[in-house]
Amino acid sequence: MTDNRLGSAVSPYLRQHADNPVDWREWVPEAFAEARERDVPVLVSVGYATCHWCHVMARESFSDPGIGELLRQDFVAVKVDREERPDVDASLMASASAFTQQLGWPLTTFLTPDGHVFFAGTYFPPSPVGQVPAFRQILAAVLDAWTERRHEVDANASAIAAAIRQGAEADRTARGGAGGDGDEPRLPSVDDVRAVVDQLAQAEDTTYGGFGGAPKFPSAPLLEFLSDVAADDARASALLERSLHAIRASELTDADGGVFRYATKRDWSVPHYERMLYDNAGVLAVAGAEQARGIADFLRDTLRRADGAFVAAQDSESTIDGRRVEGEWYRLPLDERGRLDPPPLDDQVLTGWNGLAIRGFAIAGARHGDAEMIALARGAADAIVAGHLTDGHVSVRSSTPRGASTAAPTIEDVGLLAEGLLELALVTGELPYADVARTLVDDGLAGRFDTDPVLAAAGTATGEQPQTAMRSGTVALAAAAATLAALTGDESYRGAAVSLVTDRAVTGTERPLGHADALGVALALQRPSREVVVVASDPDDPIRAAARGARRPGTVVATVTPAQATDWSTAGFTLFESRDGLDPAGYVCHDRVCALPARSVGELTAQLSAPDA
């Protein structure tokens, strides 16, 4: 008999496994206490609801009654949704890297009852394939090691855990600043950051576009770096446009405008068909008008809930003629899809991922003069603030129609949401978004995050790890802090931004294909700051449009009405002091020293294009 405990889970991924003949537990201390009492290893399987190979392994292995019985007798089996529990996923990924460099999902890990990984891999087939053993063989080998060579298992697990602890401590030390001498951590120089374009030019696939070989990802953080540099680097601009064109013109973009997670072939063909909110939100922030409009339509029509929030993803698989198949629905013409059920949605609403969407819509809406995009950003912001925040603080990381997850918020939630709300506030002039963002930044800088008790006891909590597919919460927190420094005049925010982003930016100069998201922030922190405030009562005043092109690293652009300027100033955003007297007017400041007010589009354009700008 099984006692599967996932039927009442909030996570859609966990619920997908509720009918498995496996005694699944969620990641809770009680699961490890049971393993300790029974003296058995813990199998932790990590995935997410729209993951194709997770579905495959579920059908092949976790639906097998024989494997279910084996796991029941000799293991404690734990299921983890990486979207719900990025802290657990990050820790297990760090440990799994000791066994394989081909990391991904499903992630299959074996832990001691103390929470230390002693073996790991990804997808294991039902029968051996080349050098990859069958899942049953893996289980047998793990049990043999557990019973016959326990001292080796414990020694290896302890060594890996010690390495994780040392790495996490080094990260904490780096984030804490330079120490007692008062010196600031050293950002990579502007020249070092710009030299990354040379590396990317060498890595470009000049035949098919993009970077590297197969598989090929949209790599939104990398595209955003190119966008940051493109304002005064023609090579970066050309690289960005070629990459965006390759994404737009290939099978990676569906007929409805949405972007798939990656292509399995170098020429961007044969997509991995799942569509993630974070990929689409990231590309939206840098895309041209037509491409951005397509992505916005997909997000609005497919991933948006009635309350305005966005769900996490759409599956790669759909059910056609009673069979689960990958990609078939997407390969149909748009006008034929309606006769079939679409691929299901991962209906989690994730705070951080919605922050990315808010940011993408706000940036794209301002750049392209698209009021609907800004309305979509506002709708998502209102839904998340109402449903996932309590008194201005993030209280919910993940929710579904079945309720709120008990998973604690992470720096991803706080940083990405803060950055998104600030972008929206600057575009709309609506102070409440900025007020909430300031609270979130203060929370993030104070490190108010709970550590999972299992990871805490094991000493293997890593904090947020660098990612290649989406903007890091740490980087977003740094960017939001830098923006607050410009808006409030409080330089402690800038110092905090430097501390947060320095190590990641240094790594980005060395390995930009995997660590590019910090580079634009590093560039902004080293350039003379520029603040642009446009005051106009008429939302269609052309002076507002004239400021849109001023956005670049190191520049903060805000558009407000005179009444809004008063509200911002009263709330402590000192950049807006005495900005309510002229209407319309544009103020261009360098390190908060401002030129005379520009009263026309021509005057503002001239100030924005001045050599020292």
Coordinates of C-alpha atoms in Angstrom, one line a residue:
M1 CA 0.0 0.0 0.0
T2 CA 1.2 3.5 -0.7
D3 CA 0.5 6.6 1.3
N4 CA 1.2 9.3 -1.3
R5 CA 0.8 12.7 0.4
L6 CA 0.8 15.0 -2.7
G7 CA -2.9 15.1 -3.4
S8 CA -3.5 18.2 -1.4
A9 CA -0.3 20.0 -2.5
V10 CA -0.6 23.6 -3.8
S11 CA 2.1 22.9 -6.5
P12 CA 0.7 21.6 -9.8
Y13 CA 3.9 19.6 -10.3
L14 CA 3.5 17.8 -7.0
R15 CA -0.1 17.1 -7.8
Q16 CA 0.9 15.6 -11.1
H17 CA 2.5 12.8 -9.0
A18 CA -0.3 12.3 -6.6
D19 CA -1.5 9.1 -8.2
N20 CA 2.0 7.5 -8.6
P21 CA 2.4 4.2 -6.8
V22 CA 5.2 5.9 -4.8
D23 CA 5.1 7.0 -1.2
W24 CA 6.0 10.6 -2.1
R25 CA 6.5 13.1 0.6
E26 CA 7.0 16.9 0.2
W27 CA 10.3 18.4 1.3
V28 CA 9.7 18.6 5.1
P29 CA 11.9 17.8 8.1
E30 CA 9.6 14.9 8.9
A31 CA 10.6 13.0 5.8
F32 CA 14.3 13.1 6.9
A33 CA 13.4 12.2 10.4
E34 CA 11.6 9.1 9.0
A35 CA 14.7 8.2 7.0
R36 CA 16.9 8.6 10.1
E37 CA 14.6 6.4 12.1
R38 CA 14.5 3.7 9.4
D39 CA 18.2 4.2 8.4
V40 CA 17.5 4.5 4.7
P41 CA 18.6 7.0 2.0
V42 CA 16.3 9.8 0.8
L43 CA 15.5 10.0 -2.9
V44 CA 14.7 13.6 -3.8
S45 CA 13.3 14.1 -7.3
V46 CA 13.2 17.7 -8.5
G47 CA 11.2 19.0 -11.5
Y48 CA 8.4 21.4 -12.6
A49 CA 5.0 21.1 -14.0
T50 CA 5.8 21.8 -17.7
C51 CA 9.0 19.8 -17.9
H52 CA 8.8 17.3 -20.8
W53 CA 11.6 14.9 -19.5
C54 CA 10.0 15.1 -16.0
H55 CA 6.8 13.8 -17.6
V56 CA 8.7 11.1 -19.4
M57 CA 10.5 9.8 -16.3
A58 CA 7.2 9.9 -14.4
R59 CA 5.5 7.7 -17.1
E60 CA 8.5 5.3 -17.3
S61 CA 9.5 5.0 -13.7
F62 CA 7.3 6.6 -11.1
S63 CA 4.2 5.0 -12.5
D64 CA 5.8 1.6 -12.3
P65 CA 4.4 -0.4 -9.3
G66 CA 7.6 -2.4 -9.0
I67 CA 9.7 0.8 -8.6
G68 CA 7.1 2.2 -6.3
E69 CA 7.4 -0.9 -4.0
L70 CA 11.2 -0.7 -4.1
L71 CA 11.2 3.0 -3.1
R72 CA 8.7 2.3 -0.4
Q73 CA 10.8 -0.5 1.2
D74 CA 14.3 0.9 0.9
F75 CA 14.0 4.7 0.6
V76 CA 12.1 7.8 1.7
A77 CA 10.9 9.4 -1.6
V78 CA 10.6 13.2 -1.7
K79 CA 9.2 15.3 -4.6
V80 CA 10.3 19.0 -5.0
D81 CA 8.9 21.6 -7.4
R82 CA 11.9 23.7 -8.3
E83 CA 9.6 26.7 -9.0
E84 CA 8.1 26.5 -5.6
R85 CA 11.4 25.7 -3.8
P86 CA 14.3 27.4 -5.6
D87 CA 16.3 27.3 -2.4
V88 CA 16.2 23.5 -2.3
D89 CA 16.8 23.2 -6.0
A90 CA 19.8 25.5 -5.8
S91 CA 21.3 23.5 -3.0
L92 CA 20.8 20.2 -4.7
M93 CA 22.1 21.5 -8.0
A94 CA 25.3 22.7 -6.3
S95 CA 25.8 19.2 -4.8
A96 CA 24.8 17.4 -8.0
S97 CA 27.6 19.3 -9.9
A98 CA 30.1 17.0 -8.1
F99 CA 28.6 14.1 -10.2
T100 CA 27.7 15.6 -13.5
Q101 CA 28.1 18.8 -15.5
Q102 CA 25.0 18.0 -17.5
L103 CA 22.6 19.5 -15.0
G104 CA 18.9 20.0 -15.6
W105 CA 15.5 18.6 -14.8
P106 CA 14.4 16.1 -13.7
L107 CA 17.1 16.3 -11.1
T108 CA 17.5 12.9 -9.3
T109 CA 19.5 13.1 -6.0
F110 CA 20.1 10.7 -3.2
L111 CA 20.7 12.1 0.3
T112 CA 21.7 10.8 3.7
P113 CA 19.1 11.4 6.5
D114 CA 21.2 14.4 7.5
G115 CA 20.4 16.0 4.2
H116 CA 23.8 15.5 2.4
V117 CA 23.8 14.5 -1.2
F118 CA 25.9 11.4 -2.0
F119 CA 24.9 10.7 -5.6
A120 CA 23.0 12.6 -8.2
G121 CA 22.0 12.6 -11.9
T122 CA 19.2 13.9 -14.1
Y123 CA 16.9 11.7 -16.3
F124 CA 17.4 8.0 -16.0
P125 CA 15.7 5.8 -18.6
P126 CA 13.9 2.5 -18.0
S127 CA 16.6 0.6 -19.9
P128 CA 20.3 1.4 -20.3
V129 CA 21.1 3.9 -23.1
G130 CA 24.8 4.0 -24.0
Q131 CA 26.6 4.9 -20.9
V132 CA 23.5 5.9 -19.0
P133 CA 22.2 3.2 -16.7
A134 CA 18.6 2.3 -16.1
F135 CA 16.8 3.8 -13.2
R136 CA 16.5 0.4 -11.5
Q137 CA 20.2 -0.1 -11.9
I138 CA 20.8 3.3 -10.2
L139 CA 18.5 2.3 -7.3
A140 CA 20.3 -1.0 -6.9
A141 CA 23.8 0.6 -7.0
V142 CA 22.7 3.2 -4.4
L143 CA 21.4 0.6 -2.1
D144 CA 24.5 -1.5 -2.5
A145 CA 26.7 1.5 -1.6
W146 CA 24.4 2.3 1.3
T147 CA 24.5 -1.1 2.9
E148 CA 28.0 -2.4 1.9
R149 CA 30.2 0.8 1.7
R150 CA 28.4 3.1 4.1
H151 CA 31.6 4.7 5.4
E152 CA 32.4 5.8 1.8
V153 CA 28.9 7.2 1.3
D154 CA 29.1 9.2 4.6
A155 CA 32.6 10.5 3.8
N156 CA 31.7 11.6 0.3
A157 CA 28.5 13.2 1.4
S158 CA 30.3 15.1 4.2
A159 CA 32.9 16.3 1.8
I160 CA 30.4 17.6 -0.7
A161 CA 28.4 19.3 2.1
A162 CA 31.7 20.9 3.4
A163 CA 32.4 22.3 -0.1
I164 CA 28.9 23.7 -0.3
R165 CA 29.3 25.4 3.1
Q166 CA 32.7 26.9 2.1
G167 CA 31.3 28.3 -1.1
A168 CA 28.2 29.8 0.5
E169 CA 30.4 31.4 3.2
A170 CA 32.7 32.9 0.5
D171 CA 29.6 34.3 -1.2
R172 CA 28.3 35.8 2.0
T173 CA 31.7 37.4 2.7
A174 CA 31.8 38.9 -0.7
R175 CA 28.3 40.3 -0.5
G176 CA 29.1 41.8 2.9
G177 CA 31.6 44.3 1.4
A178 CA 35.3 44.9 1.8
G179 CA 35.5 44.6 5.5
G180 CA 37.2 46.7 8.1
D181 CA 39.3 49.0 5.9
G182 CA 36.2 50.6 4.5
D183 CA 37.2 50.0 0.8
E184 CA 34.4 49.4 -1.6
P185 CA 34.4 46.0 -3.5
R186 CA 36.0 46.6 -6.8
L187 CA 33.7 46.5 -9.8
P188 CA 35.1 45.5 -13.1
S189 CA 36.1 48.6 -15.1
V190 CA 34.0 50.0 -17.8
D191 CA 36.6 48.9 -20.3
D192 CA 36.4 45.3 -18.9
V193 CA 32.7 45.3 -19.2
R194 CA 32.8 46.6 -22.8
A195 CA 35.4 44.1 -23.7
V196 CA 32.7 41.4 -23.1
V197 CA 31.3 42.4 -26.5
D198 CA 34.5 41.1 -28.1
Q199 CA 33.9 37.7 -26.4
L200 CA 30.4 37.6 -27.5
A201 CA 31.3 38.5 -31.1
Q202 CA 33.7 35.5 -31.1
A203 CA 31.0 33.2 -29.6
E204 CA 28.4 34.3 -32.1
D205 CA 27.0 31.6 -34.5
T206 CA 27.5 33.6 -37.7
T207 CA 25.5 31.1 -39.7
Y208 CA 22.3 30.8 -37.7
G209 CA 22.6 33.6 -35.1
G210 CA 22.7 33.4 -31.4
F211 CA 25.6 32.1 -29.4
G212 CA 27.2 28.6 -29.2
G213 CA 25.8 25.4 -30.7
A214 CA 23.0 23.1 -29.7
P215 CA 20.9 23.4 -27.7
K216 CA 20.2 27.1 -28.2
F217 CA 18.5 29.3 -25.6
P218 CA 17.0 32.8 -25.9
S219 CA 19.3 33.8 -23.0
A220 CA 17.4 37.0 -22.1
P221 CA 20.1 38.2 -19.6
L222 CA 22.7 38.1 -22.3
L223 CA 20.4 40.0 -24.7
E224 CA 19.7 42.6 -22.0
F225 CA 23.5 43.2 -21.6
L226 CA 23.8 43.8 -25.3
S227 CA 20.9 46.2 -25.1
D228 CA 22.5 48.0 -22.3
V229 CA 25.8 48.5 -24.2
A230 CA 24.1 49.1 -27.6
A231 CA 23.4 52.8 -27.0
D232 CA 27.0 53.7 -27.8
D233 CA 28.4 50.4 -29.2
A234 CA 27.4 49.6 -32.8
R235 CA 28.8 46.1 -32.6
A236 CA 26.6 45.3 -29.6
S237 CA 23.6 46.8 -31.3
A238 CA 24.2 44.6 -34.4
L239 CA 24.8 41.5 -32.3
L240 CA 21.5 42.2 -30.4
E241 CA 19.5 42.7 -33.6
R242 CA 20.9 39.6 -35.2
S243 CA 20.1 37.5 -32.1
L244 CA 16.6 38.9 -31.8
H245 CA 16.0 38.3 -35.5
A246 CA 17.2 34.7 -35.2
I247 CA 14.7 34.1 -32.3
R248 CA 11.9 36.0 -34.1
A249 CA 12.3 34.3 -37.5
S250 CA 12.9 30.7 -36.3
E251 CA 10.9 27.9 -34.9
L252 CA 11.8 29.2 -31.4
T253 CA 8.9 31.7 -31.8
D254 CA 5.5 30.2 -32.1
A255 CA 2.9 31.5 -34.5
D256 CA 1.1 33.3 -31.7
G257 CA 4.3 35.3 -30.7
G258 CA 5.3 33.3 -27.7
V259 CA 8.9 32.1 -27.3
F260 CA 9.8 28.5 -26.5
R261 CA 12.3 27.6 -23.8
Y262 CA 15.1 26.5 -26.2
A263 CA 15.8 24.9 -29.5
T264 CA 17.4 21.4 -29.6
K265 CA 19.2 22.2 -32.9
R266 CA 21.9 24.7 -33.8
D267 CA 19.7 26.3 -36.5
W268 CA 17.0 27.1 -33.8
S269 CA 14.8 24.3 -35.1
V270 CA 13.0 21.5 -33.1
P271 CA 12.1 23.5 -30.1
H272 CA 11.7 22.2 -26.6
Y273 CA 8.1 23.3 -26.6
E274 CA 7.4 24.5 -23.1
R275 CA 6.9 28.3 -22.8
M276 CA 8.1 29.9 -19.6
L277 CA 7.0 33.3 -18.3
Y278 CA 10.6 34.3 -17.5
D279 CA 11.9 33.7 -21.0
N280 CA 9.1 35.7 -22.6
A281 CA 9.3 38.5 -20.0
G282 CA 13.0 38.8 -20.5
V283 CA 12.9 39.0 -24.3
L284 CA 10.0 41.4 -24.1
A285 CA 12.2 43.9 -22.3
V286 CA 14.7 44.1 -25.2
A287 CA 12.6 43.3 -28.3
G288 CA 11.7 45.6 -31.1
A289 CA 8.1 46.8 -31.5
E290 CA 6.7 43.9 -33.6
Q291 CA 8.4 41.2 -31.7
A292 CA 7.4 42.7 -28.3
R293 CA 3.8 43.0 -29.5
G294 CA 3.8 39.3 -30.3
I295 CA 5.2 38.3 -27.0
A296 CA 2.8 40.6 -25.2
D297 CA -0.2 39.1 -27.0
F298 CA 0.9 35.6 -26.0
L299 CA 1.4 36.5 -22.4
R300 CA -2.0 38.4 -22.3
D301 CA -3.9 35.6 -24.1
T302 CA -2.3 32.5 -22.6
L303 CA -0.6 33.1 -19.3
R304 CA -2.6 35.9 -17.8
R305 CA -5.2 35.1 -15.2
A306 CA -8.5 37.1 -14.8
D307 CA -7.0 39.0 -11.9
G308 CA -4.1 40.3 -14.0
A309 CA -1.3 38.0 -12.6
F310 CA 0.6 35.7 -14.8
V311 CA 1.0 32.0 -14.4
A312 CA 4.4 30.3 -14.7
A313 CA 4.3 28.4 -18.0
Q314 CA 2.6 26.4 -20.7
D315 CA 3.4 22.7 -21.1
S316 CA 5.3 21.2 -23.9
E317 CA 2.8 18.3 -24.1
S318 CA -0.9 18.1 -24.9
T319 CA -3.4 15.3 -25.1
I320 CA -4.4 14.4 -28.7
D321 CA -6.5 11.3 -29.4
G322 CA -6.0 10.1 -25.9
R323 CA -2.2 10.3 -26.0
R324 CA 0.2 12.7 -24.4
V325 CA 2.4 14.0 -27.1
E326 CA 5.1 16.7 -27.2
G327 CA 4.8 19.6 -29.6
E328 CA 2.0 18.4 -31.9
W329 CA -0.4 21.1 -30.9
Y330 CA 2.2 23.8 -31.5
R331 CA 2.9 22.5 -35.0
L332 CA -0.7 23.0 -36.1
P333 CA -1.7 26.3 -37.9
L334 CA -3.2 28.8 -35.5
D335 CA -6.7 28.4 -37.1
E336 CA -6.7 24.6 -36.4
R337 CA -5.6 24.6 -32.8
G338 CA -9.0 25.5 -31.5
R339 CA -10.4 22.1 -32.3
L340 CA -8.0 20.5 -29.7
D341 CA -7.4 21.1 -26.1
P342 CA -4.3 23.3 -25.7
P343 CA -1.3 22.2 -23.6
P344 CA -2.1 22.7 -19.9
L345 CA -0.7 25.6 -17.9
D346 CA 1.5 25.5 -14.8
D347 CA -0.9 27.6 -12.8
Q348 CA 1.5 28.8 -10.2
V349 CA 1.7 32.5 -9.7
L350 CA 5.2 33.2 -8.7
T351 CA 6.0 36.6 -7.1
G352 CA 9.5 37.0 -8.6
W353 CA 8.5 35.9 -12.1
N354 CA 5.6 38.3 -12.1
G355 CA 8.1 41.0 -11.1
L356 CA 10.0 40.1 -14.3
A357 CA 6.7 40.4 -16.3
I358 CA 5.9 43.8 -14.8
R359 CA 9.3 45.0 -15.6
G360 CA 9.2 43.7 -19.2
F361 CA 5.8 45.2 -19.9
A362 CA 6.7 48.6 -18.3
I363 CA 10.0 48.9 -20.3
A364 CA 8.5 47.7 -23.6
G365 CA 5.4 49.9 -23.1
A366 CA 7.4 53.0 -22.5
R367 CA 9.9 52.3 -25.3
H368 CA 7.2 51.5 -27.9
G369 CA 4.5 53.9 -26.7
D370 CA 2.2 51.0 -26.1
A371 CA -0.4 51.9 -23.4
E372 CA -1.8 48.3 -23.3
M373 CA 1.5 46.9 -22.2
I374 CA 1.7 49.4 -19.4
A375 CA -1.9 48.4 -18.4
L376 CA -0.8 44.8 -18.4
A377 CA 2.1 45.7 -16.1
R378 CA -0.2 47.6 -13.8
G379 CA -2.7 44.7 -13.7
A380 CA 0.0 42.2 -12.7
A381 CA 1.4 44.6 -10.1
D382 CA -2.0 45.2 -8.5
A383 CA -2.7 41.5 -8.3
I384 CA 0.6 40.6 -6.7
V385 CA 0.6 43.4 -4.2
A386 CA -3.0 42.5 -3.2
G387 CA -2.4 38.7 -3.1
H388 CA 1.2 38.1 -2.2
L389 CA 2.2 41.0 0.0
T390 CA 1.2 41.9 3.6
D391 CA 1.8 45.5 4.7
G392 CA 4.2 46.0 1.8
H393 CA 6.3 42.9 2.5
V394 CA 6.4 39.7 0.4
S395 CA 4.5 37.1 2.4
V396 CA 3.7 34.6 -0.4
R397 CA 6.2 33.2 -2.9
S398 CA 3.8 31.0 -4.8
S399 CA 0.0 30.6 -5.1
T400 CA -2.4 28.7 -7.2
P401 CA -6.2 28.6 -7.2
R402 CA -5.8 26.0 -4.5
G403 CA -4.2 28.4 -2.1
A404 CA -0.9 29.9 -1.1
S405 CA 2.2 27.8 -0.8
T406 CA 4.0 27.6 2.6
A407 CA 7.4 28.0 0.8
A408 CA 9.2 31.1 2.1
P409 CA 9.8 34.1 -0.2
T410 CA 13.3 34.3 -1.5
I411 CA 15.6 37.1 -2.8
E412 CA 14.2 36.3 -6.3
D413 CA 10.8 37.4 -5.1
V414 CA 11.9 40.5 -3.3
G415 CA 14.5 41.7 -5.9
L416 CA 12.6 41.0 -9.1
L417 CA 9.3 42.5 -7.8
A418 CA 11.0 45.6 -6.4
E419 CA 12.7 46.2 -9.8
G420 CA 9.5 45.6 -11.7
L421 CA 7.5 47.9 -9.4
L422 CA 10.1 50.7 -9.7
E423 CA 10.0 50.5 -13.5
L424 CA 6.3 50.7 -13.5
A425 CA 6.3 53.7 -11.0
L426 CA 8.8 55.6 -13.2
V427 CA 6.7 55.0 -16.3
T428 CA 3.3 55.8 -14.8
G429 CA 4.3 58.3 -12.1
E430 CA 2.3 56.4 -9.6
L431 CA 4.0 56.7 -6.2
P432 CA 2.4 53.7 -4.4
Y433 CA 4.4 51.3 -6.6
A434 CA 7.7 53.1 -5.7
D435 CA 6.8 53.1 -2.0
V436 CA 6.3 49.3 -2.0
A437 CA 9.5 48.9 -4.0
R438 CA 11.5 50.8 -1.4
T439 CA 10.1 48.6 1.4
L440 CA 11.0 45.5 -0.6
V441 CA 14.6 46.8 -1.3
D442 CA 15.0 47.5 2.4
D443 CA 13.8 44.0 3.2
G444 CA 16.2 42.5 0.6
L445 CA 19.2 44.4 1.9
A446 CA 18.4 43.4 5.5
G447 CA 18.4 39.7 4.4
R448 CA 15.0 38.9 5.8
F449 CA 14.8 35.4 4.3
D450 CA 14.0 32.2 6.2
T451 CA 16.5 29.4 5.7
D452 CA 14.8 26.0 5.2
P453 CA 15.3 23.9 8.3
V454 CA 16.6 20.8 6.5
L455 CA 19.2 22.9 4.6
A456 CA 20.0 24.8 7.7
A457 CA 20.7 21.6 9.7
A458 CA 22.7 20.2 6.9
G459 CA 24.7 23.4 6.4
T460 CA 24.0 23.3 2.6
A461 CA 21.9 26.4 2.0
T462 CA 23.6 28.1 -0.9
G463 CA 21.4 31.2 -1.4
E464 CA 20.5 32.2 -4.9
Q465 CA 22.8 30.8 -7.6
P466 CA 23.7 32.4 -10.9
Q467 CA 21.3 31.5 -13.7
T468 CA 21.6 31.7 -17.5
A469 CA 17.9 31.9 -18.4
M470 CA 16.5 34.7 -16.2
R471 CA 17.6 37.7 -14.4
S472 CA 18.9 37.1 -10.9
G473 CA 17.0 38.4 -7.9
T474 CA 20.3 39.6 -6.4
V475 CA 21.1 41.6 -9.6
A476 CA 17.5 43.0 -9.7
L477 CA 17.8 44.0 -6.0
A478 CA 21.1 45.8 -6.8
A479 CA 19.5 47.6 -9.8
A480 CA 16.6 48.6 -7.7
A481 CA 18.9 49.9 -5.0
A482 CA 20.9 51.9 -7.5
T483 CA 17.7 53.5 -8.8
L484 CA 16.6 54.4 -5.3
A485 CA 19.9 56.1 -4.7
A486 CA 19.2 58.3 -7.7
L487 CA 15.6 59.0 -6.6
T488 CA 16.3 59.6 -2.9
G489 CA 19.8 60.9 -2.8
D490 CA 20.7 58.2 -0.2
E491 CA 24.1 56.9 -1.3
S492 CA 23.9 53.9 1.0
Y493 CA 21.7 52.3 -1.6
R494 CA 24.4 52.7 -4.2
G495 CA 27.0 51.1 -1.8
A496 CA 24.6 48.2 -1.3
A497 CA 24.2 47.8 -5.0
V498 CA 27.9 47.7 -5.5
S499 CA 28.3 45.0 -2.8
L500 CA 25.6 42.9 -4.3
V501 CA 26.7 42.9 -7.9
T502 CA 30.5 43.0 -7.8
D503 CA 31.4 39.4 -7.7
R504 CA 28.7 38.4 -10.2
A505 CA 29.9 41.1 -12.6
V506 CA 33.5 40.0 -12.3
T507 CA 32.4 36.5 -13.2
G508 CA 30.3 37.9 -16.1
T509 CA 33.4 39.5 -17.6
E510 CA 35.1 36.0 -17.6
R511 CA 32.1 33.9 -18.5
P512 CA 29.4 36.1 -20.1
L513 CA 27.4 33.3 -21.7
G514 CA 26.3 32.2 -18.3
H515 CA 26.6 35.2 -16.1
A516 CA 25.7 38.3 -18.1
D517 CA 22.9 39.8 -16.0
A518 CA 25.1 41.7 -13.6
L519 CA 27.1 43.5 -16.3
G520 CA 24.6 46.2 -17.2
V521 CA 24.2 47.1 -13.5
A522 CA 28.0 47.2 -13.1
L523 CA 28.2 49.5 -16.1
A524 CA 25.5 51.8 -14.6
L525 CA 27.3 52.0 -11.3
Q526 CA 30.5 53.3 -12.9
R527 CA 29.1 55.8 -15.2
P528 CA 28.2 59.4 -14.0
S529 CA 24.6 59.1 -13.0
R530 CA 22.0 60.9 -15.0
E531 CA 18.5 61.6 -13.8
V532 CA 15.7 62.7 -16.2
V533 CA 12.4 64.0 -14.8
V534 CA 9.6 65.0 -17.2
V535 CA 6.6 66.8 -15.8
A536 CA 3.5 67.0 -17.9
S537 CA -0.2 67.0 -17.1
D538 CA -1.1 65.8 -20.5
P539 CA -0.3 62.1 -20.9
D540 CA 0.1 62.6 -24.7
D541 CA 2.4 65.6 -24.4
P542 CA 5.2 65.0 -26.9
I543 CA 7.8 66.0 -24.3
R544 CA 7.0 62.7 -22.5
A545 CA 7.8 60.7 -25.7
A546 CA 11.1 62.6 -26.1
A547 CA 12.5 61.1 -22.9
R548 CA 11.8 57.5 -23.8
G549 CA 15.0 57.0 -25.7
A550 CA 17.1 58.3 -22.8
R551 CA 17.0 55.1 -20.8
R552 CA 20.4 53.4 -20.5
P553 CA 22.7 52.1 -17.8
G554 CA 23.2 54.9 -15.3
T555 CA 20.1 56.9 -16.3
V556 CA 16.9 57.0 -14.4
V557 CA 13.9 58.4 -16.4
A558 CA 10.7 59.4 -14.6
T559 CA 7.5 60.9 -16.1
V560 CA 5.0 62.5 -13.7
T561 CA 2.3 65.1 -13.5
P562 CA 2.9 68.1 -11.2
A563 CA 0.7 66.6 -8.5
Q564 CA 2.6 63.4 -8.7
A565 CA 5.9 65.2 -8.4
T566 CA 4.6 66.8 -5.2
D567 CA 3.6 63.4 -3.8
W568 CA 7.0 61.8 -4.7
S569 CA 8.8 64.7 -3.0
T570 CA 6.7 64.5 0.1
A571 CA 7.4 60.8 0.3
G572 CA 11.2 61.4 0.5
F573 CA 12.1 61.0 -3.2
T574 CA 14.1 64.2 -3.2
L575 CA 14.8 64.1 -7.0
F576 CA 11.3 65.5 -7.4
E577 CA 11.6 68.5 -5.0
S578 CA 10.4 71.7 -6.7
R579 CA 9.4 69.9 -9.8
D580 CA 5.8 70.9 -9.7
G581 CA 5.9 74.5 -10.8
L582 CA 6.3 74.2 -14.6
D583 CA 4.1 72.2 -16.9
P584 CA 5.3 70.8 -19.2
A585 CA 9.0 70.7 -18.3
G586 CA 12.0 68.4 -18.6
Y587 CA 14.8 68.3 -16.1
V588 CA 18.1 66.7 -17.0
C589 CA 20.5 66.2 -14.1
H590 CA 24.0 64.7 -13.8
D591 CA 24.8 63.4 -10.4
R592 CA 21.7 65.3 -9.3
V593 CA 23.1 68.7 -10.6
C594 CA 20.4 69.8 -13.0
A595 CA 20.4 72.0 -16.1
L596 CA 17.7 74.7 -16.6
P597 CA 14.3 73.3 -17.2
A598 CA 13.6 72.3 -20.8
R599 CA 10.2 73.6 -21.9
S600 CA 10.0 72.0 -25.4
V601 CA 10.9 68.8 -27.1
G602 CA 13.8 70.5 -28.9
E603 CA 15.3 71.8 -25.7
L604 CA 15.0 68.5 -23.9
T605 CA 16.4 66.6 -26.9
A606 CA 19.4 68.9 -27.0
Q607 CA 20.1 68.4 -23.3
L608 CA 19.8 64.7 -23.6
S609 CA 22.2 64.6 -26.5
A610 CA 24.8 66.9 -24.9
P611 CA 28.4 65.4 -24.9
D612 CA 28.6 65.1 -21.1
A613 CA 25.3 63.1 -21.1

